[in-house]
Structure formats: C-alpha cells, structure tokens
mmCIF file of C-alpha atoms in Angstrom:
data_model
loop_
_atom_site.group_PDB
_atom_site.id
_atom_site.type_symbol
_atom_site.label_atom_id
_atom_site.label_comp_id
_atom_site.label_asym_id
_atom_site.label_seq_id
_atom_site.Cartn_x
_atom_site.Cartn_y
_atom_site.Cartn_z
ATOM 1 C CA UNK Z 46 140.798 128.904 100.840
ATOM 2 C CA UNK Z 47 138.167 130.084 103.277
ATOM 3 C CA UNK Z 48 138.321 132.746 106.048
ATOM 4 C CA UNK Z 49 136.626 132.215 108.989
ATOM 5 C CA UNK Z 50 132.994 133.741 107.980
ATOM 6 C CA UNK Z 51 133.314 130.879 104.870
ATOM 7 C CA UNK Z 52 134.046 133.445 102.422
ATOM 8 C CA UNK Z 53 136.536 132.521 99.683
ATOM 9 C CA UNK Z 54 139.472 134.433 99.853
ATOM 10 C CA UNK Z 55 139.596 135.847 96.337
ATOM 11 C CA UNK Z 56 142.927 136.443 95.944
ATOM 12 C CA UNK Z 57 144.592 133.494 96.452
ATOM 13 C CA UNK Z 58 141.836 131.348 94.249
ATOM 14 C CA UNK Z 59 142.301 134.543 91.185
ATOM 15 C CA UNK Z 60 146.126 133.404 91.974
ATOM 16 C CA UNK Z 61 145.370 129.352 91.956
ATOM 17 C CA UNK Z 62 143.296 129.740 88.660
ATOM 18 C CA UNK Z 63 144.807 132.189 86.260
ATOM 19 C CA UNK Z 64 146.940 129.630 84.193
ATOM 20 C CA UNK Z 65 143.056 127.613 83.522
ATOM 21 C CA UNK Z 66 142.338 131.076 81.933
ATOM 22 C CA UNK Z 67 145.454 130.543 80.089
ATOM 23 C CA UNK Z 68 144.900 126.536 79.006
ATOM 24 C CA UNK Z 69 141.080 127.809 78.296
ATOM 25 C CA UNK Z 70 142.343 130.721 75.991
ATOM 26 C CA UNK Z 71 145.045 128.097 74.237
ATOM 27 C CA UNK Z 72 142.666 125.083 73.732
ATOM 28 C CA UNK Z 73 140.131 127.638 71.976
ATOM 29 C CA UNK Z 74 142.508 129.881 70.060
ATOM 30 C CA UNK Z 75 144.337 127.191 67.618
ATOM 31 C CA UNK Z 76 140.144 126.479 66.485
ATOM 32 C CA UNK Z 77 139.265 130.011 65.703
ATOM 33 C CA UNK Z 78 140.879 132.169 62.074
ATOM 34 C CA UNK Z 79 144.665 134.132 63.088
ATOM 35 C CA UNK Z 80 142.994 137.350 63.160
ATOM 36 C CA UNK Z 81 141.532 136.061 67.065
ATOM 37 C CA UNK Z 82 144.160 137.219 69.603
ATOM 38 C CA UNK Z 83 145.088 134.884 72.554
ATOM 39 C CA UNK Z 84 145.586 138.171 74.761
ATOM 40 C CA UNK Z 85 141.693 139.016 73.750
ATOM 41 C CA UNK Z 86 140.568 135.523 74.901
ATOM 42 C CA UNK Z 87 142.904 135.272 78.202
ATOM 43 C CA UNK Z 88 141.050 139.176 78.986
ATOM 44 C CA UNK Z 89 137.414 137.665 78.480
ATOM 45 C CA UNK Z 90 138.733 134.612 80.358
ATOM 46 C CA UNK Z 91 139.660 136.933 83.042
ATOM 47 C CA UNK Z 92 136.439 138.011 83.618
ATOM 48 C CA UNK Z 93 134.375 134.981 83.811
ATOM 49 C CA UNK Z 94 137.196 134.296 86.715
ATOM 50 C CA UNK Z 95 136.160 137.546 88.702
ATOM 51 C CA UNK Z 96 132.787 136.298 88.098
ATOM 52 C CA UNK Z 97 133.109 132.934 89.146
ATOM 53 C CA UNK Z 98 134.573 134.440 92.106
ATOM 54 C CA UNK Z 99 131.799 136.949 92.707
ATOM 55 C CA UNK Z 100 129.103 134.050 92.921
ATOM 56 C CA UNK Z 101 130.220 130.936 93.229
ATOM 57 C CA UNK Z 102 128.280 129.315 96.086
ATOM 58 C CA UNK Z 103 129.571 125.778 97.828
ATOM 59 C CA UNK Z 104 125.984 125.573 99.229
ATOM 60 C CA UNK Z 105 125.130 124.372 95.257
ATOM 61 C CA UNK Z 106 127.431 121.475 95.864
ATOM 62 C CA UNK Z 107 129.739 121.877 92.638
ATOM 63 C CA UNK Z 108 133.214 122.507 93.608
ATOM 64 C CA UNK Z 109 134.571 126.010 92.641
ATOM 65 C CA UNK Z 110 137.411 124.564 89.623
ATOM 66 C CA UNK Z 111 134.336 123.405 87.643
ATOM 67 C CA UNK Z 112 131.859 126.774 88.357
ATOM 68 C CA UNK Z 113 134.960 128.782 87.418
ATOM 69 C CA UNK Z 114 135.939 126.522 84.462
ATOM 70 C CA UNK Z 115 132.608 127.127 82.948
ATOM 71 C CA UNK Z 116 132.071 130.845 83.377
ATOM 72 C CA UNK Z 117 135.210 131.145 81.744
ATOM 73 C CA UNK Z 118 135.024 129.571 78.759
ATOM 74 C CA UNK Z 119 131.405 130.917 78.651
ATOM 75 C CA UNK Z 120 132.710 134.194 79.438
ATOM 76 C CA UNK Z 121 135.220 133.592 76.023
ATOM 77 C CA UNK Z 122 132.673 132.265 74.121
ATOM 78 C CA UNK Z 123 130.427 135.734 74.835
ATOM 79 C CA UNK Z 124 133.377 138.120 73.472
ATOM 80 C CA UNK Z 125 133.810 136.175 70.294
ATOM 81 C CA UNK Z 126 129.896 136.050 69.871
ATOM 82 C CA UNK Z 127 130.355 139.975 69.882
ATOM 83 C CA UNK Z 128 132.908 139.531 67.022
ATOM 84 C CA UNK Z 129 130.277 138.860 64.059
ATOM 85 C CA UNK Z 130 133.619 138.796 61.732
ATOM 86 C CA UNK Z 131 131.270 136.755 59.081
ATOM 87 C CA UNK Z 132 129.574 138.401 56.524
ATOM 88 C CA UNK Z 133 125.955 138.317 55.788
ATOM 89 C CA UNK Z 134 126.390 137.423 52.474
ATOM 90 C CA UNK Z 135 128.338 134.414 53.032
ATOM 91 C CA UNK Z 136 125.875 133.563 56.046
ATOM 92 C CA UNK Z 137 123.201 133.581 53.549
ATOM 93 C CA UNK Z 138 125.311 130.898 51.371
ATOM 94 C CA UNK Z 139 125.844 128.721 54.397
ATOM 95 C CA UNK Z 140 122.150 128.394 54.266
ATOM 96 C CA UNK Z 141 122.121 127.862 50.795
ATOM 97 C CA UNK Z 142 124.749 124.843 51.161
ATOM 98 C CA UNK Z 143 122.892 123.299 53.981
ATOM 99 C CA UNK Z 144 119.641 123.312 51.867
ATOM 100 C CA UNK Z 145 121.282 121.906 48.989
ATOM 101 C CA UNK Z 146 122.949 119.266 50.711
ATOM 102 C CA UNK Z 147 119.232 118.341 52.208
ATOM 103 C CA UNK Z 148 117.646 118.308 48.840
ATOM 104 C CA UNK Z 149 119.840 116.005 47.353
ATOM 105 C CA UNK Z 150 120.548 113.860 49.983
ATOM 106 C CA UNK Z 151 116.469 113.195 50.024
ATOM 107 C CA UNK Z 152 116.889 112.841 46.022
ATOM 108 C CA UNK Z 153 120.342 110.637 46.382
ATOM 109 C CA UNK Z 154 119.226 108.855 49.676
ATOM 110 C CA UNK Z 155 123.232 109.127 50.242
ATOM 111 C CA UNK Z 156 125.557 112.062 51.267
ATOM 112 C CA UNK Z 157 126.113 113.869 47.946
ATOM 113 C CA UNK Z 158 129.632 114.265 46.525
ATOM 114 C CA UNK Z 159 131.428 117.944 46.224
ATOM 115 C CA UNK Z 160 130.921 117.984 42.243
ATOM 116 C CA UNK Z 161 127.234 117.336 42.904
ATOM 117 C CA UNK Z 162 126.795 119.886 45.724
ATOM 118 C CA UNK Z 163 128.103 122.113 43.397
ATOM 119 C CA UNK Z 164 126.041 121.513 40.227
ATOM 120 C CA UNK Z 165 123.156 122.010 42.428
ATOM 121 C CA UNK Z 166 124.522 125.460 43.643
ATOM 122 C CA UNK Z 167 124.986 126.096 39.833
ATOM 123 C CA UNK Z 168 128.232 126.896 40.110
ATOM 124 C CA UNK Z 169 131.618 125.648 39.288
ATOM 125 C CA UNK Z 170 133.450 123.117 41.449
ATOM 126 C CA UNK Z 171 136.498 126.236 42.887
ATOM 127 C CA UNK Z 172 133.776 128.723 43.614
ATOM 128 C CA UNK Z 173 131.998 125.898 46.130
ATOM 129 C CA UNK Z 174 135.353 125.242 47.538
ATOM 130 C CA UNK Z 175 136.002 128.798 48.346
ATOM 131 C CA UNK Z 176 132.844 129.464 50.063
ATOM 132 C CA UNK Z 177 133.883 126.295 51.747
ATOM 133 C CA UNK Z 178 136.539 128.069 53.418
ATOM 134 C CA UNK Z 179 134.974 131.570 53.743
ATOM 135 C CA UNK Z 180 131.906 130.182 56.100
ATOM 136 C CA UNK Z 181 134.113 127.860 58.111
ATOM 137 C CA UNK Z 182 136.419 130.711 59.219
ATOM 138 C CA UNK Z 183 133.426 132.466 60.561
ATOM 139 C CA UNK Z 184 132.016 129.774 62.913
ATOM 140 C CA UNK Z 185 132.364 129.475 66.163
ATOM 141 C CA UNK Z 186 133.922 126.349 67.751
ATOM 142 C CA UNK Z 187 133.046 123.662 69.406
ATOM 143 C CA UNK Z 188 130.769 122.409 66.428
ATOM 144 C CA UNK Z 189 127.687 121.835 69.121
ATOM 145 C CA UNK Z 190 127.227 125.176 68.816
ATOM 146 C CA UNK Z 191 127.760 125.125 65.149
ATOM 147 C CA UNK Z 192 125.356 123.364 64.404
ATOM 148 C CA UNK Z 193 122.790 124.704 67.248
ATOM 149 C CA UNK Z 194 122.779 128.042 65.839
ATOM 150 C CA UNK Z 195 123.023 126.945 61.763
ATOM 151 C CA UNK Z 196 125.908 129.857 61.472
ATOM 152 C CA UNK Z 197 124.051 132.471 63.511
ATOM 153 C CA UNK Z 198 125.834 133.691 66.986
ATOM 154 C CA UNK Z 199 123.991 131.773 69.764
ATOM 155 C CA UNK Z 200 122.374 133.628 72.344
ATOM 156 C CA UNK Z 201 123.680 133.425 75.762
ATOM 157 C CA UNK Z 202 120.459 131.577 77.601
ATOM 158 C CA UNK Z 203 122.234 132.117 81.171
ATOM 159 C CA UNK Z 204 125.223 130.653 80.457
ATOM 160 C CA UNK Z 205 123.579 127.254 79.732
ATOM 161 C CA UNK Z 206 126.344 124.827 78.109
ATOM 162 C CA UNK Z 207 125.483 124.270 74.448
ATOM 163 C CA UNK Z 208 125.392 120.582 74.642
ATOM 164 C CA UNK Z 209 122.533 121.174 77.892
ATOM 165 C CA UNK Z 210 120.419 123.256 74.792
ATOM 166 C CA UNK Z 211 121.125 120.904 71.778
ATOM 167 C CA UNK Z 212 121.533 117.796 72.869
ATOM 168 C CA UNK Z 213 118.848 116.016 74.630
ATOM 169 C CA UNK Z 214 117.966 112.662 74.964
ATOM 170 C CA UNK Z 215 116.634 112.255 71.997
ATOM 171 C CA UNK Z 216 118.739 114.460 69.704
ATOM 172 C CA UNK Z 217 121.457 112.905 70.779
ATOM 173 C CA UNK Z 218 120.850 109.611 69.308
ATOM 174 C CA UNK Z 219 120.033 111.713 65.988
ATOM 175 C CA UNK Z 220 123.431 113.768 66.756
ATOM 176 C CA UNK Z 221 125.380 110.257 66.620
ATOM 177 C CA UNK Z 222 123.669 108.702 63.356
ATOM 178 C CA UNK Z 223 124.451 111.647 61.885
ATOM 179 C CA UNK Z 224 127.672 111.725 62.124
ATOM 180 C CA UNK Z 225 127.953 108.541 61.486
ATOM 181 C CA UNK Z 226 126.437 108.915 58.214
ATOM 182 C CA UNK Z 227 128.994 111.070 57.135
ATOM 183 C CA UNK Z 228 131.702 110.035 54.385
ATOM 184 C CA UNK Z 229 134.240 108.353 56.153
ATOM 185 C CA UNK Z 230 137.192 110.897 55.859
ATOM 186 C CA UNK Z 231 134.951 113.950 57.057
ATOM 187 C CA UNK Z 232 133.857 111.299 59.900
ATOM 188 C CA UNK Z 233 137.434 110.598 61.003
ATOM 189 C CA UNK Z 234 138.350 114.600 60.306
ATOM 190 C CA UNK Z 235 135.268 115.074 63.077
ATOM 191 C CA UNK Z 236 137.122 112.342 65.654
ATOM 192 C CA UNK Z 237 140.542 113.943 64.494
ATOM 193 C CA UNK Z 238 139.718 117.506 65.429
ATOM 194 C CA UNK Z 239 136.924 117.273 68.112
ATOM 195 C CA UNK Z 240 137.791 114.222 70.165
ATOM 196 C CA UNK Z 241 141.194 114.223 69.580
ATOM 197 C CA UNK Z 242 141.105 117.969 69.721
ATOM 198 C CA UNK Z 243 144.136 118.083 66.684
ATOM 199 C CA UNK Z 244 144.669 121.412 65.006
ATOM 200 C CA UNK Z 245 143.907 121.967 61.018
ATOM 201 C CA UNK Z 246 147.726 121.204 60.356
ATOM 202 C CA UNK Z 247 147.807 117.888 62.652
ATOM 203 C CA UNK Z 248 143.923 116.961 60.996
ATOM 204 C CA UNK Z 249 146.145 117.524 57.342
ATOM 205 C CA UNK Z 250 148.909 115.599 58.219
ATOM 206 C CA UNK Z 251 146.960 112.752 59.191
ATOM 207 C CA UNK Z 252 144.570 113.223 55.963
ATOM 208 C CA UNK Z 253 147.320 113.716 54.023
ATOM 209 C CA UNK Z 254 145.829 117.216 52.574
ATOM 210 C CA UNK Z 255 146.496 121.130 53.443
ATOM 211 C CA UNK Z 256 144.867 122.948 55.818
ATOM 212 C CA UNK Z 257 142.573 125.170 53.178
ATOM 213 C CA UNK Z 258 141.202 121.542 52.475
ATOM 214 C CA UNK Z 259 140.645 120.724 55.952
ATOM 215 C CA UNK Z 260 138.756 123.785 56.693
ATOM 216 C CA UNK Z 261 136.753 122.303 53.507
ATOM 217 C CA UNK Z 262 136.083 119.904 54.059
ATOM 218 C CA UNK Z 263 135.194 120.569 58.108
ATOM 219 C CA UNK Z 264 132.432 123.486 56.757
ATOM 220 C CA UNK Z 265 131.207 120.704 54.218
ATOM 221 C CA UNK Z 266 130.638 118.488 57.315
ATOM 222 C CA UNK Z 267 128.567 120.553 59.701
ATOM 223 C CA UNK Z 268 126.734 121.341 56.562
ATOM 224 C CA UNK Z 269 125.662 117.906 56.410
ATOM 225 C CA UNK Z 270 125.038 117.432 60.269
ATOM 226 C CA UNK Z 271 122.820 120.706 60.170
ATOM 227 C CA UNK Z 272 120.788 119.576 57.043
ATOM 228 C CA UNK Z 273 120.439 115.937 58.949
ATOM 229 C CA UNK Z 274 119.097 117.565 62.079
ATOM 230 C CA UNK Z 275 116.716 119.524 60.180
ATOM 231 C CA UNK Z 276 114.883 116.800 58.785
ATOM 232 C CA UNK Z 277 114.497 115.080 62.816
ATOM 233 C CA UNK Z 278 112.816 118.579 63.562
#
C-alpha cells in the first residue's frame, strides 16, 4: 500500500475502502426518516475517505481502516447536521417534554406514564403521541448524540466522537442507571435498536407494535434519559 517514499498510494486504498463508505451509508440510513437518501450519505461518505486519505499519518500509530472509518461516518454525520429538517416549533416541544418528564418524575419519584406526561402538557393523550413522532424523526442517530445535544445539531468539536464528549467517567455510570431506570419495554426497545442495531419494523415485530409506536415510544425514551442527565448536571 506504500510506495517507496512511505506515501500511501491513494488509489488503490480509495479502491480497498469504498464498499465501508457503502456499509457506513447502509448502517446509518435505515435510522434516519425516508426523505434521507443513501446516494447523499455514500457522497458525504466519500469525502471523509479523500480526507482520511489526505492526512492519515501511520506515525500516530492507528492503522488507516479505523482513521478512515471515523472520518467517514463523521464526515456523514456533518452533511445531515446541515439538514436542520426539524422545525423550531417542535424543537421547542422537545424541550417542553423533557421538562415535563423531569418535573414529574421529581413529584412521582418514578418514570411517569404517557397519560400523565400528557396531562401535564395539558393536552390530550393523541396530540402527545403525535409530537412523539414529529421530534423523533428529526433527531439524529446514534442516541449519544441525542441526548448530548437535547435535539439541537451538535457542533463538530474536530471530529471528536460523541461518546469521547458525553461520556466520561463519571457520566457514564449516570448514562447506565439511566437507562436502566427506564420502563422495561422502552429499556429493551433501547437494547433492540442500539445494541442489536434492529430497524423500527424488526424493534415492532419483536414489541409486537407498529413502527409509528416505536418511533414513540423511542422519542419518549431519550426524553427521559435527557431529563435524567439533567438533574446529574
């Protein structure tokens, strides 16, 4: 892969690694709403690549398949961050969920049911649902960075990985309770879709609901983990 001055020899290593741009663009797409297009990811992908290639140094000691691996899917991650598809209206009633769901799990000293989240919202049980599934279309996945940016597009910080900003030593003992706080079907939803890495439809099948009432019930989730993260800060 080197010539003789130690220089990688681009083309074959663009070559070698164009079908990780594909798997990258894949993996991401089926966890991001329909109107994403896998050709727009593979492009972005593309370019992290010719990055990669530009800098990548073996002096650093990482090998190139994990430099490359990570400016691509932080090169993916930058064009959907441009895409600020959600609107600020419904970002404003994310907030309003999370703070709800804090205030009554301090009142409840449990996580609070749908009907109650509701109630406290002050209105009816459909509406709550809906915006459910309005501010879970318009977050970016995986949920660290979800919950890192409480439904604002994180900032790049040098192409630091998300968990490397969120999740230090000790938030990520805080990270874990929370979760496992949660009710038990969003808590096996979270396993299901993140370390599992299912789809909405598999995450239904298994829960034995649709995929509107995964997305749900996913957005009423990271509600919870933001609002019990914001009461360790």
């Amino acid at each position: 892969m080197y010539t003789a001055q130690g220089r990688i020899k681009q083309s074959e290593l663009l070559t070698q690694y164009m079908p990780l741009v594909r798997r990258q663009a894949l993996t991401l797409q089926v966890r991001l709403p329909a109107s994403i297009e896998l050709d727009d990811l593979i492009q972005a992908g593309m370019v992290g690549l010719l990055e990669a290639l530009g800098r990548f140094d073996a002096a650093q000691g990482a090998t190139f398949a994990t430099f490359a691996s990570q400016r691509i899917r932080g090169a993916m991650m930058d064009e959907l961050r441009t895409r600020d598809w959600l609107p600020r209206s419904v970002r404003r009633s994310a907030r309003a969920v999370d703070d709800a769901v804090r205030r009554l799990e301090q009142q409840l000293g449990r996580p609070p049911e749908e009907g109650e989240i509701a109630r406290e919202l002050e209105m009816p049980l459909s509406d709550y649902q809906q915006l459910l599934n309005d501010t879970n279309s318009g977050k970016l996945l995986p949920f660290e960075e979800v919950i890192a940016d409480g439904g604002e597009p994180a900032g790049d910080d040098t192409h630091r990985q998300p968990f490397e900003q969120l999740l230090d030593e000790q938030q990520r003992q805080t990270l874990i309770d929370a979760i496992e706080a949660l009710p038990e079907r969003e808590k096996l939803l979270m396993a299901l879709y993140y370390q599992e890495e299912m789809n909405l439809k598999e995450v239904g099948a298994v829960l034995g609901v649709t995929e509107s009432r995964v997305s749900q019930l996913h957005s009423q989730a990271v509600s919870r983990l933001r609002a019990r993260l914001h009461e360790t800060n």
